[in-house]
mmCIF file of C-alpha atoms in Angstrom:
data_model
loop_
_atom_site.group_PDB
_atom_site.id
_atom_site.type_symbol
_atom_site.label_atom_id
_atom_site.label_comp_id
_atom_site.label_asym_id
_atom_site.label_seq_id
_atom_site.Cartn_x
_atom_site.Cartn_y
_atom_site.Cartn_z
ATOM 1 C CA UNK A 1083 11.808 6.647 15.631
ATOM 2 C CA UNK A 1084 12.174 10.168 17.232
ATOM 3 C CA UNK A 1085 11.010 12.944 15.203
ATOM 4 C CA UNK A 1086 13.902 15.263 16.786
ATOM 5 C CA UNK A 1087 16.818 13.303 15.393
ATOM 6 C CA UNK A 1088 19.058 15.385 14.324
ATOM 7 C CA UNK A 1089 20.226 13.053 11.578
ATOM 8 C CA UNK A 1090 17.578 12.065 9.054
ATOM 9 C CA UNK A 1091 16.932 8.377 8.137
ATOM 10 C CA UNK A 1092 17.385 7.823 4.300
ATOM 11 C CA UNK A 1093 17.775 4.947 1.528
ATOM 12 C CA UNK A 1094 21.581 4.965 3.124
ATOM 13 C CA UNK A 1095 20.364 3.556 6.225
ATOM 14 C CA UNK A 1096 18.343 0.405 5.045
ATOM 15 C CA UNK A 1097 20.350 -2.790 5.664
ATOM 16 C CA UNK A 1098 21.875 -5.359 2.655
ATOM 17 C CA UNK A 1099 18.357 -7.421 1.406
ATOM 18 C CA UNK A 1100 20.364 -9.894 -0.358
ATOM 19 C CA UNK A 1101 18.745 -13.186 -0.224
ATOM 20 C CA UNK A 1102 15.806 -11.570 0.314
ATOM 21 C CA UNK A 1103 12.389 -11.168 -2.054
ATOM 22 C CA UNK A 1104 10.368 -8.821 -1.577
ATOM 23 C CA UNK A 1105 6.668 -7.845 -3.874
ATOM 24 C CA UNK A 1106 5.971 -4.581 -4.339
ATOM 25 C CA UNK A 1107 2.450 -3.816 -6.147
ATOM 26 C CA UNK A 1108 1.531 -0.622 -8.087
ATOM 27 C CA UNK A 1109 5.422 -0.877 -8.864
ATOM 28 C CA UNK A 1110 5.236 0.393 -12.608
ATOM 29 C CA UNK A 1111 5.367 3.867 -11.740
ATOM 30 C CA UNK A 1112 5.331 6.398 -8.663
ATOM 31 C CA UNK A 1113 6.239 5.180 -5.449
ATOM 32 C CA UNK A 1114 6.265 1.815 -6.159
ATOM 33 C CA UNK A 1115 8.589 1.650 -8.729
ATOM 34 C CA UNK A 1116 10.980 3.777 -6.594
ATOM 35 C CA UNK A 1117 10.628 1.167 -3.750
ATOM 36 C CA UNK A 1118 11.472 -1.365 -5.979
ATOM 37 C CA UNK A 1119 14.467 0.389 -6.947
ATOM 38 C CA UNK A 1120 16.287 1.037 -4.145
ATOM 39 C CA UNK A 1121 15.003 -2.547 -2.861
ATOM 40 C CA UNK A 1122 16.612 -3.922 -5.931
ATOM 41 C CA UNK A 1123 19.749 -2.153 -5.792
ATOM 42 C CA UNK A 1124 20.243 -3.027 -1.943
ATOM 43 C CA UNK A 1125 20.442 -6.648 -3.704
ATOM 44 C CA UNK A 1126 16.631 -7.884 -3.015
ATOM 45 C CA UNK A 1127 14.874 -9.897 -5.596
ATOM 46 C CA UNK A 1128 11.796 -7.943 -6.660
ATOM 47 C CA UNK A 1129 8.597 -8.981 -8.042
ATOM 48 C CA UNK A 1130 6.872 -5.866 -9.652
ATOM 49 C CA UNK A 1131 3.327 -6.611 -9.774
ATOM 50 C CA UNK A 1132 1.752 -4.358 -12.305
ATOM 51 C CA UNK A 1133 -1.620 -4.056 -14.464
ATOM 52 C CA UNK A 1134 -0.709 -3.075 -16.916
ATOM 53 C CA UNK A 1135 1.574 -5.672 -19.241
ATOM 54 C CA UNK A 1136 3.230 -2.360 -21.121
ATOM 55 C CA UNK A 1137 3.629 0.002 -17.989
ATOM 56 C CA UNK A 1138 5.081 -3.167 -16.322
ATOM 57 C CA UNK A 1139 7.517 -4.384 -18.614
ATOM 58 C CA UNK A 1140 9.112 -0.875 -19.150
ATOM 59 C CA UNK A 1141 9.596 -0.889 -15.556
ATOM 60 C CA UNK A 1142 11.213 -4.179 -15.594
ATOM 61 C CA UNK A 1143 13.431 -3.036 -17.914
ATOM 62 C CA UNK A 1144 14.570 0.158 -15.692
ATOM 63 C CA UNK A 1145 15.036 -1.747 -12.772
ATOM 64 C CA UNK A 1146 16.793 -4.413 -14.341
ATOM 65 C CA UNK A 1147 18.820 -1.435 -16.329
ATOM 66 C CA UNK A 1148 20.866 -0.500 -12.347
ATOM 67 C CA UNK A 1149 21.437 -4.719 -12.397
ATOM 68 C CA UNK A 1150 18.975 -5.168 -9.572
ATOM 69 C CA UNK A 1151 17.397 -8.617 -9.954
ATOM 70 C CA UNK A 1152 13.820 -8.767 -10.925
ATOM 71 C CA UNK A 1153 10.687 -10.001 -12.462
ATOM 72 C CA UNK A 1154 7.331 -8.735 -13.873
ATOM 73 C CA UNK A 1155 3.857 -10.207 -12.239
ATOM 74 C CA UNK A 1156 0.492 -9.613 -13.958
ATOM 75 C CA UNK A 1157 -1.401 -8.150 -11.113
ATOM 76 C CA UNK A 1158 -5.140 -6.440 -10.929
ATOM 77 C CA UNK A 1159 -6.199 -5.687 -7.797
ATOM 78 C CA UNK A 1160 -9.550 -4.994 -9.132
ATOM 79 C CA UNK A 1161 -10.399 -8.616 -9.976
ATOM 80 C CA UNK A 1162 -10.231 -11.215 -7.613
ATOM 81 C CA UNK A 1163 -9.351 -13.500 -10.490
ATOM 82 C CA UNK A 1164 -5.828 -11.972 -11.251
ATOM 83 C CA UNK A 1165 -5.426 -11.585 -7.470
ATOM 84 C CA UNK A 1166 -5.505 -15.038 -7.097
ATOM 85 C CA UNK A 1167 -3.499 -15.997 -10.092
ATOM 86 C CA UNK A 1168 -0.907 -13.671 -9.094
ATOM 87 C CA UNK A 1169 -0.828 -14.914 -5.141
ATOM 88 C CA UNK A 1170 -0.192 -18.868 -6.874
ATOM 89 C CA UNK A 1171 2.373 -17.238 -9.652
ATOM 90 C CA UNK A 1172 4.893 -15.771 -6.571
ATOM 91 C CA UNK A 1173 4.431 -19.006 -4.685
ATOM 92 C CA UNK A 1174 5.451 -20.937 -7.319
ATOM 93 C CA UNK A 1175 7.986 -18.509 -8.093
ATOM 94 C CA UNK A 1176 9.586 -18.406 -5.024
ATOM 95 C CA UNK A 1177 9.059 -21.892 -3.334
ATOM 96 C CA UNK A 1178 6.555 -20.510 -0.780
ATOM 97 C CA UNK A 1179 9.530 -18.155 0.566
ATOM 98 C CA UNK A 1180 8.792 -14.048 0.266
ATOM 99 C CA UNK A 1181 10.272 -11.605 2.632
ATOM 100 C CA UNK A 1182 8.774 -8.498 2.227
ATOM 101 C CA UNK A 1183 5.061 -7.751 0.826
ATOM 102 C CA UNK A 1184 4.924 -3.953 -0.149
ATOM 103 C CA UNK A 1185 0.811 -3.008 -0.481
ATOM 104 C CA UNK A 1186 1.530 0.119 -2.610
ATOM 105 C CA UNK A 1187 -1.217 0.124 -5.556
ATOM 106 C CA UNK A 1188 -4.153 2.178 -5.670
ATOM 107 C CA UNK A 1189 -6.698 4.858 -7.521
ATOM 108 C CA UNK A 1190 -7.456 8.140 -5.932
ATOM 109 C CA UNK A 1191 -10.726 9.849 -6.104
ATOM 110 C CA UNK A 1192 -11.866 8.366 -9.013
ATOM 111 C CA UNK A 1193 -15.698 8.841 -10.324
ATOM 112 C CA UNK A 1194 -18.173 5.206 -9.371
ATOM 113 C CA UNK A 1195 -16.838 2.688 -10.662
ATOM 114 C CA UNK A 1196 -17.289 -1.248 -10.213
ATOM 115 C CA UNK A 1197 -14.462 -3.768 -9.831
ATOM 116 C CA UNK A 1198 -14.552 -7.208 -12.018
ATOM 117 C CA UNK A 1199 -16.512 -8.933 -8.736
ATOM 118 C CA UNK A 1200 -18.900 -5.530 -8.308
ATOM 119 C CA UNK A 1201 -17.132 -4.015 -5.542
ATOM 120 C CA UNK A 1202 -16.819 -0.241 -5.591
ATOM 121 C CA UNK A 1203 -13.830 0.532 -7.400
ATOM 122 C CA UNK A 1204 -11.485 2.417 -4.595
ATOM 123 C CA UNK A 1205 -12.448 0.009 -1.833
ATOM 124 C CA UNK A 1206 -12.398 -2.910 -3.903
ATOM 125 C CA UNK A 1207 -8.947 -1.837 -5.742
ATOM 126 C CA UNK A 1208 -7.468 -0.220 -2.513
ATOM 127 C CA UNK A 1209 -8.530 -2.583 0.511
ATOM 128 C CA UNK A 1210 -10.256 -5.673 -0.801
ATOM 129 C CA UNK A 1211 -7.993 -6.501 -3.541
ATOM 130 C CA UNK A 1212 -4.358 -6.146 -1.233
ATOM 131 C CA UNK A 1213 -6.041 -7.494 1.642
ATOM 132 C CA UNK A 1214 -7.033 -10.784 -0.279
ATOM 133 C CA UNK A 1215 -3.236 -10.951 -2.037
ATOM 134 C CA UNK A 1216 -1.747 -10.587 1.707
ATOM 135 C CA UNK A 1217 -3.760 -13.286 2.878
ATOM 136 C CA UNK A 1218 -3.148 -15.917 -0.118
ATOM 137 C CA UNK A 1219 0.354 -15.175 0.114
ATOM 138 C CA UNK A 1220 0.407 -15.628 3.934
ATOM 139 C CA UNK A 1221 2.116 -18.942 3.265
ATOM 140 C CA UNK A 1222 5.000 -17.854 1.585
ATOM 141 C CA UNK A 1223 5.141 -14.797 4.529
ATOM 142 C CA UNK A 1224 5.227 -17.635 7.243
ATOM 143 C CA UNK A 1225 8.252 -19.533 5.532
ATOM 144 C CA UNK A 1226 10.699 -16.351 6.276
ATOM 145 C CA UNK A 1227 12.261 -14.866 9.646
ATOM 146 C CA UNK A 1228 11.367 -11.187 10.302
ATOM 147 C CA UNK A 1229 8.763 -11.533 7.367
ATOM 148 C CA UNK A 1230 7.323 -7.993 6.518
ATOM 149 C CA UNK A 1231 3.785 -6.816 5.456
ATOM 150 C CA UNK A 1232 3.743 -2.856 4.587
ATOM 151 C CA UNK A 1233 0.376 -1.628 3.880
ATOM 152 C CA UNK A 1234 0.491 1.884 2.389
ATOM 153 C CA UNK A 1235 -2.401 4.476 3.442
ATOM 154 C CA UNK A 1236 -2.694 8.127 3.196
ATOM 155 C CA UNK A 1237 -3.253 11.415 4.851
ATOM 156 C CA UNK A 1238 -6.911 11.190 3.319
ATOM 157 C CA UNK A 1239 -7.670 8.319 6.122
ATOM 158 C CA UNK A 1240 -8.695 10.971 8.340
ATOM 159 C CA UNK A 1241 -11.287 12.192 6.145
ATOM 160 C CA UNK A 1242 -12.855 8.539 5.677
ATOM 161 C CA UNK A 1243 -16.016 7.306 7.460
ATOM 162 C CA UNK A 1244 -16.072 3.174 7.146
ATOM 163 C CA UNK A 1245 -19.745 2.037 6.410
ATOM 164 C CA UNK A 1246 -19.746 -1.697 6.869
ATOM 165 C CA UNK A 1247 -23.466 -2.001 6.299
ATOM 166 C CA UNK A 1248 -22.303 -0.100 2.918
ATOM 167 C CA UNK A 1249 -18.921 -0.076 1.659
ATOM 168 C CA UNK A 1250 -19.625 -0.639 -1.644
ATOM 169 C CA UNK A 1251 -21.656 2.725 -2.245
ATOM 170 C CA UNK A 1252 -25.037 0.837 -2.989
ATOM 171 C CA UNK A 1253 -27.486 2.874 -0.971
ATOM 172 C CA UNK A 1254 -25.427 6.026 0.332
ATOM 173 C CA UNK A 1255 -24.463 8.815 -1.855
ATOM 174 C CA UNK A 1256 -21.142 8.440 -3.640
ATOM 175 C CA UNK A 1257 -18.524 10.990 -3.326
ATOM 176 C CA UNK A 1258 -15.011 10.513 -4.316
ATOM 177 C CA UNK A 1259 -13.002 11.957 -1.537
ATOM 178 C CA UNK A 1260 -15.194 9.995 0.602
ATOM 179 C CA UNK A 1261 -14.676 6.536 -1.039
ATOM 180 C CA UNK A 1262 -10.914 7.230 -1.072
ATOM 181 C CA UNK A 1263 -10.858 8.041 2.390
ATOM 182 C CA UNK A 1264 -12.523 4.823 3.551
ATOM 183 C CA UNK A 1265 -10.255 2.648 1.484
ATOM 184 C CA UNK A 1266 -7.678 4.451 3.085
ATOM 185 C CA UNK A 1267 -9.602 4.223 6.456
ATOM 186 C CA UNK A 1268 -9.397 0.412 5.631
ATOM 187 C CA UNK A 1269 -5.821 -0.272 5.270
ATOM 188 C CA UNK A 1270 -5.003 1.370 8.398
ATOM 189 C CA UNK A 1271 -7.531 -0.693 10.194
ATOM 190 C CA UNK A 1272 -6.271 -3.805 8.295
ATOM 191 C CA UNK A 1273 -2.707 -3.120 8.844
ATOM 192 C CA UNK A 1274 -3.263 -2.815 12.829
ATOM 193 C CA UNK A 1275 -5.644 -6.341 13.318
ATOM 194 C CA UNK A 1276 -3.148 -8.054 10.579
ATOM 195 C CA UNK A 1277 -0.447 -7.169 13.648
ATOM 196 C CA UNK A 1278 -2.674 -8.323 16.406
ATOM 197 C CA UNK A 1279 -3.637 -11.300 14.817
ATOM 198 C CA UNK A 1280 0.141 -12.621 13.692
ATOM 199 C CA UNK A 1281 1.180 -11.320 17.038
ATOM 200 C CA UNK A 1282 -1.814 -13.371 18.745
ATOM 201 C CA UNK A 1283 -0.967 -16.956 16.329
ATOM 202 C CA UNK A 1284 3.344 -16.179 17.039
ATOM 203 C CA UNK A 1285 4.260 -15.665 13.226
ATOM 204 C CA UNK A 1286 7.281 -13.864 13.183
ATOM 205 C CA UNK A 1287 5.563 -11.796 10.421
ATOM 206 C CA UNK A 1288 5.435 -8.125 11.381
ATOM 207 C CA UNK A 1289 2.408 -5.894 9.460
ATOM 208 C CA UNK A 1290 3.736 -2.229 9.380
ATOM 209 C CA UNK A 1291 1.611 0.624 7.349
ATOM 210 C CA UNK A 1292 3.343 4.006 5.700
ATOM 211 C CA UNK A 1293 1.778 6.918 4.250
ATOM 212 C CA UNK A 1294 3.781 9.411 1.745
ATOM 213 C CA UNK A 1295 2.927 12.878 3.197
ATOM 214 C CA UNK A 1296 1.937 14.922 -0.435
ATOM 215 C CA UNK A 1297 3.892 13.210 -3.140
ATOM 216 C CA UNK A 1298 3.996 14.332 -6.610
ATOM 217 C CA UNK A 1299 3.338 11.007 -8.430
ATOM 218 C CA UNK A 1300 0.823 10.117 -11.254
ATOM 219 C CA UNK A 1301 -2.083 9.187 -9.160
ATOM 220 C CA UNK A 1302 -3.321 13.027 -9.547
ATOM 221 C CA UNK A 1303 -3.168 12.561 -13.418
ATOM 222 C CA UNK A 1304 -4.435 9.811 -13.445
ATOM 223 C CA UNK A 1305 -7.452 11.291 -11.188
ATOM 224 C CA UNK A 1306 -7.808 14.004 -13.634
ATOM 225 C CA UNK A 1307 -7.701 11.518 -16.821
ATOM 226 C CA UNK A 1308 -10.381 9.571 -15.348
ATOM 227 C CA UNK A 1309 -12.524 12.455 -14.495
ATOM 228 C CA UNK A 1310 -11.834 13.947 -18.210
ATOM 229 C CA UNK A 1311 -11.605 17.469 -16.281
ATOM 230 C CA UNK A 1312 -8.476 19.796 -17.843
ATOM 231 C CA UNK A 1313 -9.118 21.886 -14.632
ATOM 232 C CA UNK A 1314 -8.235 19.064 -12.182
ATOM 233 C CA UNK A 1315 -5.221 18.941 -14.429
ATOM 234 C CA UNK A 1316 -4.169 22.655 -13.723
ATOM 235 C CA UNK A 1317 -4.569 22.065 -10.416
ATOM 236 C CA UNK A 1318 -2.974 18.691 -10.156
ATOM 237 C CA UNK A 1319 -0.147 20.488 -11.890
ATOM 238 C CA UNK A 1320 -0.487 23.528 -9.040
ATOM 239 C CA UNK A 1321 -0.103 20.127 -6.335
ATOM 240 C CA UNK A 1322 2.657 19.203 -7.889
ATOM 241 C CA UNK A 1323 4.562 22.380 -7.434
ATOM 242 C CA UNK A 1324 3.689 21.695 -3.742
ATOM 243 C CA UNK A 1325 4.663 18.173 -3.212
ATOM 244 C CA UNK A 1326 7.975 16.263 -2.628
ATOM 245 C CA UNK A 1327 9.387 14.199 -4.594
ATOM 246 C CA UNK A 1328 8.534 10.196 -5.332
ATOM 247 C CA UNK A 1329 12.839 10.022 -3.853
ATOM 248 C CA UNK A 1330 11.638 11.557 -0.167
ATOM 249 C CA UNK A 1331 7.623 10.129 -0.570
ATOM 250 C CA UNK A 1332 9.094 6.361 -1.017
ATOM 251 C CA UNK A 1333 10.880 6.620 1.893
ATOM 252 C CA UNK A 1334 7.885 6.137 5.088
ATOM 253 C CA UNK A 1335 7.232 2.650 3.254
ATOM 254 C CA UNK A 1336 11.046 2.238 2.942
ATOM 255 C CA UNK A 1337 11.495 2.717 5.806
ATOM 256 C CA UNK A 1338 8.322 0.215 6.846
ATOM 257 C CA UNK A 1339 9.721 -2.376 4.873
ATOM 258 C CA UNK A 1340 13.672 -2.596 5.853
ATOM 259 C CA UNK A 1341 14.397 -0.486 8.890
ATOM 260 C CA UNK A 1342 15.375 -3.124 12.038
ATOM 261 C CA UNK A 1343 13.655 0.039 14.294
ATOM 262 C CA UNK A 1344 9.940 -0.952 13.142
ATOM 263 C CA UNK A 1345 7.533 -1.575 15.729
ATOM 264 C CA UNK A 1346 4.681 -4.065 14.742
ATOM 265 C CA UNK A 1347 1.561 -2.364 13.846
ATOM 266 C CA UNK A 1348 3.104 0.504 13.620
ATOM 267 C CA UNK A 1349 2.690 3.610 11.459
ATOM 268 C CA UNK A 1350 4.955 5.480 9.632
ATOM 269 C CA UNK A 1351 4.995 9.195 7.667
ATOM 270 C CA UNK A 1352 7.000 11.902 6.693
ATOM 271 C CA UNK A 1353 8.390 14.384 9.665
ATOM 272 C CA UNK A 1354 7.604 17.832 8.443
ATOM 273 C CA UNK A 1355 4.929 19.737 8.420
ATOM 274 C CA UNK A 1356 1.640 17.933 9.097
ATOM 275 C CA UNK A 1357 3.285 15.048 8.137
ATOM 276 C CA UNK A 1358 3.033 16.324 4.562
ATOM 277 C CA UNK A 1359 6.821 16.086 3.239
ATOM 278 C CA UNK A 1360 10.157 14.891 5.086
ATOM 279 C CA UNK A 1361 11.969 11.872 5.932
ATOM 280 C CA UNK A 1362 10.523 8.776 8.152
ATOM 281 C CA UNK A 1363 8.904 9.117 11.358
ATOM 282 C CA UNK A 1364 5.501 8.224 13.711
ATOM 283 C CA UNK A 1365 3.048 9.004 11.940
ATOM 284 C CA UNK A 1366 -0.537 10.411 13.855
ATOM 285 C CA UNK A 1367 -3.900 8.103 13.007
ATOM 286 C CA UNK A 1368 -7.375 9.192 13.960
ATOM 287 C CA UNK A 1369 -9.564 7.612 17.187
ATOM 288 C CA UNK A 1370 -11.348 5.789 13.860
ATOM 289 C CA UNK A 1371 -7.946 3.956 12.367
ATOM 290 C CA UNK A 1372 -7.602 2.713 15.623
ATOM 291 C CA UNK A 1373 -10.798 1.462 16.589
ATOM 292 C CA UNK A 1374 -10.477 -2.506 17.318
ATOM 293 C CA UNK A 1375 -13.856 -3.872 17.069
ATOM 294 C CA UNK A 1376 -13.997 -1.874 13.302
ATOM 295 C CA UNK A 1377 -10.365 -3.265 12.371
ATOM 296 C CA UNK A 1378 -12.372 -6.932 14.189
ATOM 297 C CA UNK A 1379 -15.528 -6.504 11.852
ATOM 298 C CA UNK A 1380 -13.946 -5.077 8.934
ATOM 299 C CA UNK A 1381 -11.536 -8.470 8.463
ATOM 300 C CA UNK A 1382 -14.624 -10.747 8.739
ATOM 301 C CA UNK A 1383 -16.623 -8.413 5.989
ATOM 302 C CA UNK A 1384 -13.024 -8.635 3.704
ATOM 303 C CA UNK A 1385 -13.439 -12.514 4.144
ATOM 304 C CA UNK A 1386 -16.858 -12.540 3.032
ATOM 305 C CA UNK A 1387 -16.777 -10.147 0.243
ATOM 306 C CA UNK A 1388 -13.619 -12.054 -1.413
ATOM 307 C CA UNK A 1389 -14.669 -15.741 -0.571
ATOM 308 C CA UNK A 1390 -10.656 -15.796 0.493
ATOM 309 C CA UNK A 1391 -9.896 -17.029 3.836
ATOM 310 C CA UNK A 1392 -7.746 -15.129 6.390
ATOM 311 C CA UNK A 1393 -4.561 -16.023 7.432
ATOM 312 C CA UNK A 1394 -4.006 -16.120 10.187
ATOM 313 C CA UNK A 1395 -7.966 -16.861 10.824
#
């Protein structure tokens, strides 16, 4: 999609989804409940797949509020154990028959932490736990015509450095900038060989990624709650001043997700400034997020760390 249109794509643009279901993760708040929205109200049935029961249900509620047609699934990306409940729950749910997977969830910069199966928290939350729910609900993907697998990264990808010998922060020294830029690093790179390899097996399943540009949504907070620092508070405040809005930032994965103008394995941002705020457009990746044999090696190390097995293999 040209960055020099001279009309601006937008929620108008994206086609009827009735008939269609579509999973969006991280949707109690943020972006992802603002994808699930407008997916809702352009007459998708949504699954919200949310952590937190509370958070979730609330959600539910507001979605269901505008009459879009939805449901609530218990999801933690953090343990493999929900991730694999939830992957049989929307299978069951839907008959083995989902249109659209929407990889939104995710923790930002948060201090070490360990996931339920000892993975380091933002890799194992970010990558790990969306790459095993894409591949468990590969099934249901393969069912539907012009099936759809957005995986949402960030800006910060550029900043990551992936350490297969050491993704899980057990020898090197942890940062959290770093560890959120690898997991970011990761979905890029998982996005791209999840393309080559449905291309390669001829599923009609297309595996998009999106980035937001600088939104103002609660993953700041949320970084600042977990660090217990009122100063990154201040100055998640001072970002916020900064940023778009969760209205323009949903729009890249929006976009991903409905637009017939995707390109498989392709990449999509916001069109202003450094691809910081704006409406949908190419986005730029580094040498890194494009690197083959990494996206090649990094699949077979997701298989091993999560016992799941790819699809397709």
């Amino acid at each position: 999609m040209p960055k020099w249109n001279a009309r601006k794509w937008d929620t108008a643009d994206i086609p009827d989804q009735s008939g269609r279901t579509a999973l969006v993760t991280g949707a109690n708040s943020g972006l992802g409940l603002r994808t699930a929205e407008v997916l809702a109200d352009k007459g998708a049935h949504v699954l919200l797949a949310c952590r937190s029961p509370e958070r979730g249900q609330r959600a539910l509620e507001r979605v269901l509020a505008t009459g879009g047609k939805a449901e609530l699934v218990p999801l933690d990306l953090a343990d493999l154990s929900s991730v694999r409940a939830a992957a049989a729950h929307v299978r069951e749910r839907t008959g083995d028959a989902l249109d659209v997977l929407v990889n939104n969830a995710g923790v930002m910069a948060v201090p070490l932490g360990r996931t339920a199966d000892g993975f380091e928290r933002q890799f194992g939350t970010n990558h790990l736990g969306h790459a095993a729910l894409t591949w468990l609900l590969m099934p249901a993907l393969r069912t539907r015509p012009g099936a759809r697998v957005v995986t949402v990264s960030s800006l910060a990808h550029a900043a990551g450095r992936l350490d297969l010998a050491d993704p899980n922060y057990e020898v090197r020294r942890y940062t959290s900038w770093g560890a959120y830029g690898q997991s970011k690093l990761a979905n890029l790179l998982f996005a791209k060989e999840l393309d080559r390899r449905t291309r390669a097996a001829g599923l009609d399943v297309t595996s998009v990624a999106a980035h937001p540009g600088i939104t103002a949504t609660e993953l700041s907070a949320n970084m600042a709650r977990a660090r217990r620092n009122p100063l990154l508070g201040f100055g998640t405040r001072i970002s916020d001043f900064f940023s778009q809005s969760v209205e323009v930032g949903a729009l890249p994965q929006l976009y991903a997700a409905t637009s017939p103008d995707v390109e498989p394995g392709g990449y999509y941002g916001p069109d202003g400034f450094r691809e910081t705020r704006g409406h949908p457009a190419r986005a730029g990746s580094t040498t890194a997020a494009r690197d083959e044999l990494a996206a090649s090696r990094l699949w077979d190390l997701t298989a091993k760390l999560t016992g799941v097995a790819p699809d397709p293999s």
